[in-house]
GROMACS .gro file of C-alpha atoms in nm:
model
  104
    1UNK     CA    1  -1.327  -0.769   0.219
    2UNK     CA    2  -1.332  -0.450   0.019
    3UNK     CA    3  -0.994  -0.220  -0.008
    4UNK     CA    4  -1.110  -0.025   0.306
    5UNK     CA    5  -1.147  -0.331   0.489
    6UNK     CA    6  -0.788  -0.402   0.380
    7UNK     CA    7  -0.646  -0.112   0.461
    8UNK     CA    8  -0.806  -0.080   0.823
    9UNK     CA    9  -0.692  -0.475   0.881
   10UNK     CA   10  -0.369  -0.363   0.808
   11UNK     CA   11  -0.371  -0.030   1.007
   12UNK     CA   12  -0.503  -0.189   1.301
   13UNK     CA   13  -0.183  -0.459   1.295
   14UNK     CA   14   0.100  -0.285   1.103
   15UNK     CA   15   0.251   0.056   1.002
   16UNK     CA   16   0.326  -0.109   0.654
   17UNK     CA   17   0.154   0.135   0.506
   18UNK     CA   18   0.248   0.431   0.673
   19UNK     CA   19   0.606   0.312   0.618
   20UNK     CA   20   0.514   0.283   0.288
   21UNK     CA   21   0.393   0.598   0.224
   22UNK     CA   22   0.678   0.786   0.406
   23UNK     CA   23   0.960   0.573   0.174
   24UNK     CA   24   0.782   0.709  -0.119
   25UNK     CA   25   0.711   1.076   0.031
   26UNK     CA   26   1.118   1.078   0.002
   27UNK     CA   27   1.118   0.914  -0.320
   28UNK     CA   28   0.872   1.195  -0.419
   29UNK     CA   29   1.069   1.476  -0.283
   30UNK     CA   30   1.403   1.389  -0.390
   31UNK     CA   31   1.287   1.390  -0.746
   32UNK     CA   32   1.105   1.737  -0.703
   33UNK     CA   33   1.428   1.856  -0.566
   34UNK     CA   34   1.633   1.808  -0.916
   35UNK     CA   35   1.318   1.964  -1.113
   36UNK     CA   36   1.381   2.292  -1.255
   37UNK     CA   37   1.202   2.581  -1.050
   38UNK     CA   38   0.926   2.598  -1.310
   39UNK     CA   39   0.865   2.237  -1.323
   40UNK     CA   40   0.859   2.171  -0.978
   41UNK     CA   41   0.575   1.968  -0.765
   42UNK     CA   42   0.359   2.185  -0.540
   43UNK     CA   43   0.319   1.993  -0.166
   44UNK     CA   44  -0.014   1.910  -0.181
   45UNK     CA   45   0.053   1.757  -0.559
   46UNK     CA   46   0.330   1.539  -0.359
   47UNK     CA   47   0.074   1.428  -0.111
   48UNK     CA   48  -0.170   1.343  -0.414
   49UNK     CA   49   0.078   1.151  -0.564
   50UNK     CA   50   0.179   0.958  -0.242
   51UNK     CA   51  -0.167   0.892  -0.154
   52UNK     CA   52  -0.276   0.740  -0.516
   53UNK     CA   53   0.057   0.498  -0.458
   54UNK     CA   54  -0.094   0.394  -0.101
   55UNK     CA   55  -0.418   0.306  -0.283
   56UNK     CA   56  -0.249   0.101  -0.503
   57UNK     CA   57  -0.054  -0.084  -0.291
   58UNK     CA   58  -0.349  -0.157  -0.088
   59UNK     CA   59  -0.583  -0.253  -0.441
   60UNK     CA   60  -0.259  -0.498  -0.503
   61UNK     CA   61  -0.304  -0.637  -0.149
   62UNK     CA   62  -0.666  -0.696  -0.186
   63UNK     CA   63  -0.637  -0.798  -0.569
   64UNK     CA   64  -0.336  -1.060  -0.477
   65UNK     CA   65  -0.523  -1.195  -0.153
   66UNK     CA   66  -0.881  -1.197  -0.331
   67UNK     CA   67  -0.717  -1.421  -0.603
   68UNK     CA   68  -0.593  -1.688  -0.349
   69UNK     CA   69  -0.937  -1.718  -0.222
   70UNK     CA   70  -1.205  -1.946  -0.344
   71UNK     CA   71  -1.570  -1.727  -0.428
   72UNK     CA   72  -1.728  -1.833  -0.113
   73UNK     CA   73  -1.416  -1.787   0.098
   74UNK     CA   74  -1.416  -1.386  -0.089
   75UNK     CA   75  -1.764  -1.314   0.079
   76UNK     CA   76  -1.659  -1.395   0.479
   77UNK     CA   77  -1.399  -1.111   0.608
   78UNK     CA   78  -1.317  -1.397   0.821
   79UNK     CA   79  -1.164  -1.579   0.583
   80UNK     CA   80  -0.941  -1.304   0.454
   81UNK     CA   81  -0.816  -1.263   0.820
   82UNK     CA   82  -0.697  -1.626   0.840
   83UNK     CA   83  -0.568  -1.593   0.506
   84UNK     CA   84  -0.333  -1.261   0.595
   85UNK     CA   85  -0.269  -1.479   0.918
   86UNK     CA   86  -0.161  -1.803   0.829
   87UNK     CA   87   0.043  -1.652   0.533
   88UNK     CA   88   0.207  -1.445   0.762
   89UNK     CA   89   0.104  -1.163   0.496
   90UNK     CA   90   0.155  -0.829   0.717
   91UNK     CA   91   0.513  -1.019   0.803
   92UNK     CA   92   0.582  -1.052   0.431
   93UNK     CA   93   0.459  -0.692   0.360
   94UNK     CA   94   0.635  -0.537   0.583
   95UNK     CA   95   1.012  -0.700   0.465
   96UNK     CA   96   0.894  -0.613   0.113
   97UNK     CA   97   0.850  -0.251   0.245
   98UNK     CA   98   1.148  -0.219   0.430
   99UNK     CA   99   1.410  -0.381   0.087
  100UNK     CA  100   1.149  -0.160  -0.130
  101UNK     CA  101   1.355   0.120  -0.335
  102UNK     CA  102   1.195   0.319  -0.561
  103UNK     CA  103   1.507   0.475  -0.744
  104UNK     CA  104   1.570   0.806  -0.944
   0.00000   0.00000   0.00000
């Protein structure tokens, strides 16, 4: 499975990442509001941001999942799927998301 594979696994069966995103939306906005005016974040730089922290929570996902697998195992999407399901991975992802604090 590629990283778009990944993600839409994990879409389909979880708002990890959504949750994920939002908790680091905050993070993201909390630190704009303490920058001076003139350093400030515009909105859509804030959305960049958040999005390139999805995708690399998601290339972590595949990277850490891929590297469990054996090469033959990495071609079949099948095997990924009973990988993420009998490590209760989503589970695990989702209590990582939910202790996950990003600081200031």
């Amino acid at each position: 499975m590629n990283t778009f594979e990944i993600e839409s696994y994990i879409k389909d069966h979880s708002s990890v990442l959504t949750d994920f995103r939002n908790k680091y939306l905050n993070f993201l906005n909390s630190k704009n509001a303490t920058r001076s005016t003139d350093k400030k974040w515009s909105n859509l730089r804030i959305e960049r941001e958040a999005d390139k922290a999805v995708n690399n929570f998601i290339a972590q996902i595949t990277s850490n999942i891929s590297n469990k697998l054996t090469n033959i195992q990495r071609k079949k999407s099948s095997e990924w799927i009973k990988y993420i399901e009998n490590n209760q991975v989503i589970d695990a992802l989702e209590e990582s998301v939910i202790d996950l604090d990003f600081g200031d």
